[in-house]
C-alpha atoms as one frame of an Amber mdcrd trajectory, in Angstrom:
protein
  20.726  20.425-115.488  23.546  21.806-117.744  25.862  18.939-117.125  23.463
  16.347-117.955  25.075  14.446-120.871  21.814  14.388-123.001  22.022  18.553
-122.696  21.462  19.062-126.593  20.938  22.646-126.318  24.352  23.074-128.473
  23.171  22.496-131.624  21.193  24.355-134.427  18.406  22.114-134.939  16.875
  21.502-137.800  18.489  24.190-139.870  19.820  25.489-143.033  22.877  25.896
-140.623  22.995  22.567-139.413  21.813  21.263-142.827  25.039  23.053-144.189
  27.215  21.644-141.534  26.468  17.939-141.888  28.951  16.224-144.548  29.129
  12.771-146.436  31.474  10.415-144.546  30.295  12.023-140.899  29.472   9.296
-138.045  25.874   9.575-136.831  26.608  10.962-134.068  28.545  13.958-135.000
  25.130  14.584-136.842  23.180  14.524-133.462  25.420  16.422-132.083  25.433
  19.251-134.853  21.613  18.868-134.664  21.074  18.709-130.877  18.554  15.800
-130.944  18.317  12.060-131.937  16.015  12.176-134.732  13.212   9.287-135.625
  14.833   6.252-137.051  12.555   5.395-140.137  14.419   2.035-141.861  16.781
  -0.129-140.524  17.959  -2.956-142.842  21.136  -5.307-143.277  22.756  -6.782
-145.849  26.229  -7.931-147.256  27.465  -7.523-143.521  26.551  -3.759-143.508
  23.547  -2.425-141.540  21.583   0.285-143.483  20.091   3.307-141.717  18.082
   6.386-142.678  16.988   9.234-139.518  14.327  11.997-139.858  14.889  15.474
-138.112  11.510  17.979-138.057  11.468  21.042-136.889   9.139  23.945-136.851
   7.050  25.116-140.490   7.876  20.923-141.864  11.416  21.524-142.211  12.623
  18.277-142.223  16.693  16.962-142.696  16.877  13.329-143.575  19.937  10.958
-143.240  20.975   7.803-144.822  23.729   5.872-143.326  26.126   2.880-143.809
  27.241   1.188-140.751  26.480   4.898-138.963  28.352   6.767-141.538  26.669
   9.287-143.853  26.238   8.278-146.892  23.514  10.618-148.416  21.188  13.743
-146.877  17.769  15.440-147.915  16.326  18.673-146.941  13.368  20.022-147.193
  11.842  23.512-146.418  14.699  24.610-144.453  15.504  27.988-143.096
């Protein structure tokens, strides 16, 4: 169904390209967008009237993009084995 609002077929995945793409200051879900899935939330903390997030993205061969946020803005990314 390609008008099915969950259709995430848009993005790159977890990707050099996406990895490239995804910038400090973005909200979280520009990121899924870019990305084309939700990720696995691993921590979810709050504090000083902020909430604290970080997301995992895997793909294929343990690529893996990681995302810390701040009140679901980007505040810091990992990659790792990306292509």
């Amino acid at each position: 169904d390609s008008d099915s609002k969950s259709d995430t077929s848009s993005g790159t995945g977890v990707s050099k390209a996406s990895y490239d793409k995804i910038k400090i200051g973005m909200k979280k879900s520009e990121i899924i967008r870019i990305i084309g899935s939700d990720g696995e939330e691993m921590t979810n903390s709050k504090g000083g009237g902020s909430t604290f997030t970080s997301h995992k993205w895997e793909g294929s061969d343990y690529a893996i993009i990681t995302a810390v946020f701040k009140n679901d803005v980007l505040t810091n990314k990992y990659e790792a084995n990306l292509k």
